[in-house]
Amino acid sequence: MKKILAFLVTLSVASSCNVLDQVPESAFTPTNFYKNSDDAIAAISSVYDQLNTQDLYNQVMWIVQDQATDDAEWGGGRSTANQAKNDLDKYTFTPATSTFQSTWSAQYRAINRANAAIERIPAITMDAALQGRLIAEAKFMRAFYYFTLVRFFGDVPLVLKETTSLTDLQISRTPKEEVYAQIIKDFTEAEAVLPASYSGADRGRATKGAATAFLAKVHLTRQDWTNAVAKAKQVIDSGLYDLWATYPEAFAIANKNGKEAVFEVQALGGGFVEGSWMQGYMRPNFDRVNNISGFGDDPVTKNLYETYTAADKRRDVNIRIYSATSTPAAPASVDFPGYVYKYLDPSATGNNEGSNNFPVIRYADVLLMYAEALNELGAGNAEAFAAVNKIRARAGLAALPTSLSQAAFRDAILLERRLELAFEGHRWYDLVRTGKLVQAIKAQNPTIQVTENHQLLPIPQTERDVNPNLTQNPGY
């Protein structure tokens, strides 16, 4: 899956930053491309390829999904050079903040590749089953990228055709409900075709279960509780997924793409293109592993650390606390010496050489979505309690009391998601969709000037500079 034709890797660099003012990727395509099955496979690999870049899951997505929540804080002792992280943490960001341009461009670049594959692969003479699967993968990934964009920015341009001309690029924003309709359509069509699993080098590609799980998440986000329950139950009943016996096993490199993994961003240690930066970025700069120091990204808030009880087995897997007397010792300038530790690859010899996959959806997430949606359909549902208690039991915690009201269970699920899925890219979305963003940020740091307008990120100013048809979100 990770082997991509050299010129496709070049496309990642060659594309313009401004997606609606970019040179069509077809201009870089050799004349003999999209001629055989190898070309089709390489085209789909290029769609996945954007996931493991610094513009998405190899940096930017952590910055947005963690720094803009109550789980990470860019405080004392952090590098002042990382202004974007501090702006996201303190909600002082603007449309000119580079982080938003990075993720916007990367996702539209991937969408353009998916559009090209969907249009061009049907004309290739090749094995029909493989052809259908590759088109389904392209639809899955297109839906995946649009799902991220619509949750970040709200209304976004819905582009479903390959960009082949430099004309007609000043596209207006599409109402988010139309975008969601396309997301559901793409995931549904992918679900009908994708296989249940893969073997060998194909492990990690989109599966039927991943499409179903994302449909559950889309319906949960839109508060369509009935369909969220149905899709989550479909994943559960498939029998293909389960929790590992212990929490650390879910993040063990040996268990990548294992029974708890529904969809992961793939990483192979040993190089800038294919390796993960997580173990390097998130480890503090005073902690040297294999003589390599980290960068200290995603420093953990005291608020999150103290939300775990001492009995919770997840706390010390997710977070490592340093002190003035520990080895290595935390400098006195650091306000709270907690760092993300669940993604450490002790065998990596460079910051960009981790073998850790990034877990976009784990089975634990599916169980929690199922429990949440069931509770919204009515209090006291035994299956909802059973689903969350399975996760709590693994964490060494007592079952939730069945006397919880619907509102109390709702709060318990949001808390459980925070503790179970810490630093897996869910917290910001969870706070926004439950209307708790302002409340949670203020509880963690009352000086942060977060408002209800911050439930959407600003449309990047660089995009609006080249496309006057792009309106801005309120408050920016």
mmCIF file of N, CA and C in Angstrom, residues 121 144 280 375 468:
data_model
loop_
_atom_site.group_PDB
_atom_site.id
_atom_site.type_symbol
_atom_site.label_atom_id
_atom_site.label_comp_id
_atom_site.label_asym_id
_atom_site.label_seq_id
_atom_site.Cartn_x
_atom_site.Cartn_y
_atom_site.Cartn_z
ATOM 1 N N ILE A 121 -10.397 5.374 -13.518
ATOM 2 C CA ILE A 121 -10.182 3.935 -13.359
ATOM 3 C C ILE A 121 -11.216 3.099 -14.116
ATOM 4 N N PHE A 144 -14.006 10.621 3.600
ATOM 5 C CA PHE A 144 -13.192 10.843 4.795
ATOM 6 C C PHE A 144 -12.676 12.280 4.844
ATOM 7 N N GLY A 280 8.541 11.479 17.971
ATOM 8 C CA GLY A 280 9.496 12.567 18.071
ATOM 9 C C GLY A 280 8.875 13.873 18.489
ATOM 10 N N ASN A 375 -28.385 5.852 24.369
ATOM 11 C CA ASN A 375 -28.862 6.679 25.479
ATOM 12 C C ASN A 375 -29.718 7.829 24.981
ATOM 13 N N PRO A 468 -12.644 35.197 -4.310
ATOM 14 C CA PRO A 468 -13.559 36.108 -3.618
ATOM 15 C C PRO A 468 -14.939 35.508 -3.373
#
